[in-house]
XYZ file of N, CA and C in Angstrom:
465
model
N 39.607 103.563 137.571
C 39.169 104.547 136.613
C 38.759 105.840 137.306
N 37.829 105.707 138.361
C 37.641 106.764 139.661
C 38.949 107.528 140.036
N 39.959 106.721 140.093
C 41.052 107.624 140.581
C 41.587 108.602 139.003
N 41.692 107.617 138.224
C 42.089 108.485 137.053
C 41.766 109.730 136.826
N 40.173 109.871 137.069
C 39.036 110.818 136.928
C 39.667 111.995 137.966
N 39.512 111.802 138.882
C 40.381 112.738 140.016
C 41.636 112.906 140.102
N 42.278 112.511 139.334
C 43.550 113.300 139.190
C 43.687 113.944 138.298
N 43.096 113.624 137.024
C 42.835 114.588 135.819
C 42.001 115.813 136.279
N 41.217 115.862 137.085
C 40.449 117.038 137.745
C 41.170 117.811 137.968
N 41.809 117.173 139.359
C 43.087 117.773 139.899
C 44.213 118.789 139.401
N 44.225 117.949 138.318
C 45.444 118.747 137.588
C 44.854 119.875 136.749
N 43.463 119.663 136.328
C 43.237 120.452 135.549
C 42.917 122.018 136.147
N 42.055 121.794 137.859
C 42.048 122.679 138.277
C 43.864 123.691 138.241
N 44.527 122.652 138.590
C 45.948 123.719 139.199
C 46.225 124.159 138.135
N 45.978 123.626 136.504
C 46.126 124.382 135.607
C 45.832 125.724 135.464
N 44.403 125.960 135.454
C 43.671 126.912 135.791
C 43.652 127.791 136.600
N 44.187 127.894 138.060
C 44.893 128.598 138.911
C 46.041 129.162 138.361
N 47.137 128.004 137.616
C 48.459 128.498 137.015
C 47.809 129.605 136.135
N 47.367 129.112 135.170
C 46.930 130.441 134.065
C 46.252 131.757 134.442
N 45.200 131.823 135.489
C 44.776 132.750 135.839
C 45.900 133.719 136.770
N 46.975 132.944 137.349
C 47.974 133.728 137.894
C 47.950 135.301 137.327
N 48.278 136.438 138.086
C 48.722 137.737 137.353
C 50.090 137.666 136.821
N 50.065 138.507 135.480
C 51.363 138.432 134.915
C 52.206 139.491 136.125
N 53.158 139.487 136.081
C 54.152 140.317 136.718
C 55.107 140.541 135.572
N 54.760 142.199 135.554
C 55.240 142.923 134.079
C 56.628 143.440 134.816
N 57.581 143.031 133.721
C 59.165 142.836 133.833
C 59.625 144.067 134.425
N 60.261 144.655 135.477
C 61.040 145.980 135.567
C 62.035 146.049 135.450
N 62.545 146.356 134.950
C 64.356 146.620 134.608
C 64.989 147.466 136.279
N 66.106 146.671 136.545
C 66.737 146.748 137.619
C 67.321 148.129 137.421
N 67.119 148.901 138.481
C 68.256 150.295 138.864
C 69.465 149.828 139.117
N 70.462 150.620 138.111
C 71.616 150.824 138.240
C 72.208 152.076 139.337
N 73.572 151.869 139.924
C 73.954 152.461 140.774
C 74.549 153.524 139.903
N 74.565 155.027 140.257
C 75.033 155.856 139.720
C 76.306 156.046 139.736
N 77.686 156.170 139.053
C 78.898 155.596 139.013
C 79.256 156.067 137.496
N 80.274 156.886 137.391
C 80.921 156.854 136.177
C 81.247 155.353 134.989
N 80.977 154.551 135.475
C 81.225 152.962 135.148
C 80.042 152.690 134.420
N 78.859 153.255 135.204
C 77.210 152.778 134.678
C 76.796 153.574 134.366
N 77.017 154.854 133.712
C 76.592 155.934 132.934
C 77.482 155.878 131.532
N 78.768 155.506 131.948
C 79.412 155.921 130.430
C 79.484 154.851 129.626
N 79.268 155.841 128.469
C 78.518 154.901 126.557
C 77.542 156.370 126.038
N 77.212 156.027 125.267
C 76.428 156.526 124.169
C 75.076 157.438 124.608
N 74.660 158.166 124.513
C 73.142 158.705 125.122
C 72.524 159.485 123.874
N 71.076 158.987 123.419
C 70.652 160.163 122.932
C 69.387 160.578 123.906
N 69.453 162.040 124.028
C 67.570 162.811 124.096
C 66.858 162.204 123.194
N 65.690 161.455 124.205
C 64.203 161.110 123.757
C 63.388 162.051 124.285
N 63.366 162.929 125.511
C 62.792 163.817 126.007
C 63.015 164.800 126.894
N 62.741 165.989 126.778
C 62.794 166.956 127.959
C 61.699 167.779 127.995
N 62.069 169.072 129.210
C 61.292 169.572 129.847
C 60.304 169.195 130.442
N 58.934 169.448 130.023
C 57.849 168.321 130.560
C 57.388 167.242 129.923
N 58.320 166.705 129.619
C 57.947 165.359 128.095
C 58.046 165.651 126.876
N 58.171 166.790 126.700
C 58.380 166.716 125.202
C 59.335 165.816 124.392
N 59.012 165.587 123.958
C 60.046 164.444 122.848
C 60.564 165.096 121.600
N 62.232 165.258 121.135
C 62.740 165.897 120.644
C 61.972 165.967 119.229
N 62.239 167.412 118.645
C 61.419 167.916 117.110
C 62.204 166.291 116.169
N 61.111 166.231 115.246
C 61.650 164.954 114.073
C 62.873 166.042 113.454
N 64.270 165.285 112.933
C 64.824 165.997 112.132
C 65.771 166.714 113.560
N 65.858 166.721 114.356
C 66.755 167.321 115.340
C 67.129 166.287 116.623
N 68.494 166.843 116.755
C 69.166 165.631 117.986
C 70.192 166.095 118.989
N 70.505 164.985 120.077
C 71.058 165.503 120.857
C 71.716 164.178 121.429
N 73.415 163.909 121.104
C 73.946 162.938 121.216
C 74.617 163.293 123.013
N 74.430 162.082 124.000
C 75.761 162.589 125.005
C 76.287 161.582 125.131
N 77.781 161.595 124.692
C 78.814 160.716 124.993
C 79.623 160.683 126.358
N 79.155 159.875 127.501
C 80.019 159.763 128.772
C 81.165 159.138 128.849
N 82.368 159.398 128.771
C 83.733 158.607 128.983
C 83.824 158.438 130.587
N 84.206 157.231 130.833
C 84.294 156.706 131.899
C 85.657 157.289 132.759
N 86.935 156.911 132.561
C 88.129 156.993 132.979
C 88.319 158.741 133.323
N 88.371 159.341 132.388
C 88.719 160.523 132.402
C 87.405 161.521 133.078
N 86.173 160.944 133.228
C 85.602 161.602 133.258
C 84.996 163.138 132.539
N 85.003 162.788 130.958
C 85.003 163.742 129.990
C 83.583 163.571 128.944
N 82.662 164.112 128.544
C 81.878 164.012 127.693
C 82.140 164.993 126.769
N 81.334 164.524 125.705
C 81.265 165.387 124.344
C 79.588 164.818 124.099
N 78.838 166.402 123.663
C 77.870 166.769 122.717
C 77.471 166.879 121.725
N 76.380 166.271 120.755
C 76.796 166.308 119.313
C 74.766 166.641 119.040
N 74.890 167.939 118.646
C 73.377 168.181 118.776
C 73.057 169.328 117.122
N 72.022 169.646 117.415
C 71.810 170.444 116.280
C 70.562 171.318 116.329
N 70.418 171.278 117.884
C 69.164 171.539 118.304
C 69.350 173.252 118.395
N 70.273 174.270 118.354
C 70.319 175.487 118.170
C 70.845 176.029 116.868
N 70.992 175.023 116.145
C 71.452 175.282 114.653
C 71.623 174.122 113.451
N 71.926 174.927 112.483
C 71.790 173.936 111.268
C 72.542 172.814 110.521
N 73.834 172.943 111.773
C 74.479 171.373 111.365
C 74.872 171.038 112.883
N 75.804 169.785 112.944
C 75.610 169.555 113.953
C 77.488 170.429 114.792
N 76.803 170.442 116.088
C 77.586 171.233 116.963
C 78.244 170.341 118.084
N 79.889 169.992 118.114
C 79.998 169.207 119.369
C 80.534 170.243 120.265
N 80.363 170.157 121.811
C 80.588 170.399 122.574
C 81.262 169.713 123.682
N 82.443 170.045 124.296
C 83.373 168.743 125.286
C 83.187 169.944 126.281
N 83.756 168.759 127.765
C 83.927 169.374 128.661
C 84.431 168.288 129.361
N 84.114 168.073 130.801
C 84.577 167.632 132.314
C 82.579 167.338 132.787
N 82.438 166.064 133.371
C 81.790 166.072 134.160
C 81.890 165.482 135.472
N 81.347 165.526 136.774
C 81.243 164.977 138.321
C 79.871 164.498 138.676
N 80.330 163.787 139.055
C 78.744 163.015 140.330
C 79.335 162.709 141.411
N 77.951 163.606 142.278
C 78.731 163.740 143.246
C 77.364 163.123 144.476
N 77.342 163.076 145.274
C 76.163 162.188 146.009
C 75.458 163.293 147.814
N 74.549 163.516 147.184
C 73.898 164.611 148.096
C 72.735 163.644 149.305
N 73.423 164.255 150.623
C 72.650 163.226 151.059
C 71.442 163.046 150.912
N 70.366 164.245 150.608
C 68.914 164.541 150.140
C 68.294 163.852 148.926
N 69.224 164.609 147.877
C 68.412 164.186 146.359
C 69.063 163.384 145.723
N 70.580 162.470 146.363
C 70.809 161.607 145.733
C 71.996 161.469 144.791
N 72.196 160.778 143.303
C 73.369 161.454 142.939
C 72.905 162.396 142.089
N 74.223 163.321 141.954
C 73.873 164.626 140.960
C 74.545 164.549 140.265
N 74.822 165.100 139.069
C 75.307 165.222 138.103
C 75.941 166.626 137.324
N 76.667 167.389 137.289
C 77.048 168.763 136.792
C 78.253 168.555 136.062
N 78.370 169.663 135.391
C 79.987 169.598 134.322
C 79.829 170.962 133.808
N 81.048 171.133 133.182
C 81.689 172.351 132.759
C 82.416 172.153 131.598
N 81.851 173.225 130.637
C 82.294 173.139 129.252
C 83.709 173.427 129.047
N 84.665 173.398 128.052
C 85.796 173.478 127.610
C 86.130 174.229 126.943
N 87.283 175.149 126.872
C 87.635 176.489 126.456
C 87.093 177.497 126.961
N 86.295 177.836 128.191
C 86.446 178.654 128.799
C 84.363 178.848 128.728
N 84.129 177.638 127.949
C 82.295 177.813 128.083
C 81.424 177.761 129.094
N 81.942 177.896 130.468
C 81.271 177.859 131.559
C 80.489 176.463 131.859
N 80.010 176.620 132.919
C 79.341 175.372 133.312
C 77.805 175.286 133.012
N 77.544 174.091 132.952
C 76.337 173.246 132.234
C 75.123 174.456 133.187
N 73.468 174.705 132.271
C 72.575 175.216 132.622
C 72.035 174.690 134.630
N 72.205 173.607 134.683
C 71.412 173.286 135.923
C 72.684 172.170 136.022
N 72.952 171.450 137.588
C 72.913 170.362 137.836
C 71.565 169.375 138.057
N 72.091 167.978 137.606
C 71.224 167.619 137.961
C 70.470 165.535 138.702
N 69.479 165.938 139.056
C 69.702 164.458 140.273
C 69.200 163.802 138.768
N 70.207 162.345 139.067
C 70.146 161.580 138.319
C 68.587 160.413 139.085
N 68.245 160.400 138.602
C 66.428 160.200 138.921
C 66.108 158.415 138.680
N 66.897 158.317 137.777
C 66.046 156.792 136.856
C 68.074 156.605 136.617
N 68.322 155.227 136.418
C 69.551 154.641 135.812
C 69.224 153.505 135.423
N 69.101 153.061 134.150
C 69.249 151.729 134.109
C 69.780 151.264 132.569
N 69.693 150.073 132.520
C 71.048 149.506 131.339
C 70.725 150.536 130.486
N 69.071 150.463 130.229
C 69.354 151.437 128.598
C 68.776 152.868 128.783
N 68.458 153.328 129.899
C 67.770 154.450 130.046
C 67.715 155.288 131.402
N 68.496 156.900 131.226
C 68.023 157.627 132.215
C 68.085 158.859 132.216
N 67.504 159.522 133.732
C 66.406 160.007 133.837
C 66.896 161.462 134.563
N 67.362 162.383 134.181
C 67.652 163.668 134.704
C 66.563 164.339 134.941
N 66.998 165.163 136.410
C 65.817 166.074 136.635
C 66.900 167.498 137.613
N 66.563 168.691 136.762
C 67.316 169.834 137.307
C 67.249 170.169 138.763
N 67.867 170.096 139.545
C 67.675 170.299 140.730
C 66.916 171.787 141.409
N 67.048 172.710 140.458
C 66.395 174.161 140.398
C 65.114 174.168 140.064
N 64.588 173.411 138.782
C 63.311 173.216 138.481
C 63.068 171.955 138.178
N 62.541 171.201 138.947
C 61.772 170.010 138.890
C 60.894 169.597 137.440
N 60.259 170.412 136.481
C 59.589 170.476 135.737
C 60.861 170.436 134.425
N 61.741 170.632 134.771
C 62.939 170.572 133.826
C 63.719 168.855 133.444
N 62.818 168.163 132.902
C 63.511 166.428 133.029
C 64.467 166.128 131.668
N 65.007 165.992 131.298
C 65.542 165.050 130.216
C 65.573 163.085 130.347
N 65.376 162.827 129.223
C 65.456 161.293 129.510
C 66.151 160.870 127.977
N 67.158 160.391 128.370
C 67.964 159.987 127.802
C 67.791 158.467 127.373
N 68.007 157.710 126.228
C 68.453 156.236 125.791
C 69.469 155.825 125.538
N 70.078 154.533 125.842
C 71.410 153.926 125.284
C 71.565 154.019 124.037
N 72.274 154.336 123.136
C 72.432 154.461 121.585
C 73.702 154.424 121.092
N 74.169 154.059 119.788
C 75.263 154.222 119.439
C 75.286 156.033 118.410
N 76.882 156.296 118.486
C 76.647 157.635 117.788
C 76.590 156.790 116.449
N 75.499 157.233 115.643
C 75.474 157.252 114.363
C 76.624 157.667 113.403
N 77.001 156.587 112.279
C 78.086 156.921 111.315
C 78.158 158.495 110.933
N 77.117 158.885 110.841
C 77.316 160.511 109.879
C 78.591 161.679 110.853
N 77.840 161.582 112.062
C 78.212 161.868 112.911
C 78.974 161.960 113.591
N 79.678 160.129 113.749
C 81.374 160.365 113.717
C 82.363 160.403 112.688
N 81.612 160.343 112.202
C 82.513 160.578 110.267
C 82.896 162.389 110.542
N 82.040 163.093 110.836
C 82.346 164.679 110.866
C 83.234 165.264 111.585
N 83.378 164.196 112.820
C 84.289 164.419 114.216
C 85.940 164.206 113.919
N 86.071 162.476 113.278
C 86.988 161.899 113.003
C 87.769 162.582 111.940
N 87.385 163.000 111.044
C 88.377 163.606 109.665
C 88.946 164.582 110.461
N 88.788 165.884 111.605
C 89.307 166.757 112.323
C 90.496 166.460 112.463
């Protein structure tokens, strides 16, 4: 019965050790920067210094993999929505890492800043302008919303 007693102890202590363990809060693995693991769907959740986009305004980026081609679908300088295509590159700096730049289509010049791709992962990342640091966007995995490609597609 003595032994019983001490092993039920026993166990109960390692219980108690088990439970008091610290949790180890989950991190989502970095992805390698790669036309492969960027392209899909993106919307703006935030830029500049955090701001998080106005309610009622958006900013879709679609990365195509193969061709290396995106399209823009925003509404953030006007009152319906506006797509924009182009060409983008990543290109890998030995300093800041990979970067990211592109150039608009029909003759719209190239994108405001390049910029180091900062954060990658399945559903979320993390631009930061290489000119101004204080300049971030952070992007989420998303699908384009029906309205949206309904406006594109009838074209």
């Amino acid at each position: 019965m003595k032994k019983n007693w001490f092993y039920l102890t026993l166990m109960m202590l390692m219980l108690a050790f088990v439970a008091c363990s610290e949790e180890k809060e989950y991190v989502e693995p970095q992805l390698e920067v790669t036309p492969h693991n960027i392209a899909g769907e993106w919307m703006l959740k935030s830029f500049g210094d955090g701001q998080p986009v106005a309610e009622g305004c958006y900013l879709y980026l679609e990365l195509v993999r193969n061709d290396r081609t995106f399209s823009l679908y925003d509404n953030l300088d006007s009152f319906g929505t506006v797509v924009r295509t182009g060409r983008y590159v990543i290109e890998t700096d030995p300093e800041l890492g990979a970067v990211i730049r592109g150039n608009y289509d029909f003759g719209g010049g190239d994108w405001n800043h390049r910029y180091v791709v900062r954060s990658l992962t399945a559903g979320e990342m993390v631009w930061v302008a290489t000119d101004d640091a204080n300049d971030v966007s952070v992007y989420v995995r998303t699908e384009l919303p029906d309205e949206i490609q309904a406006l594109f597609l009838a074209e």
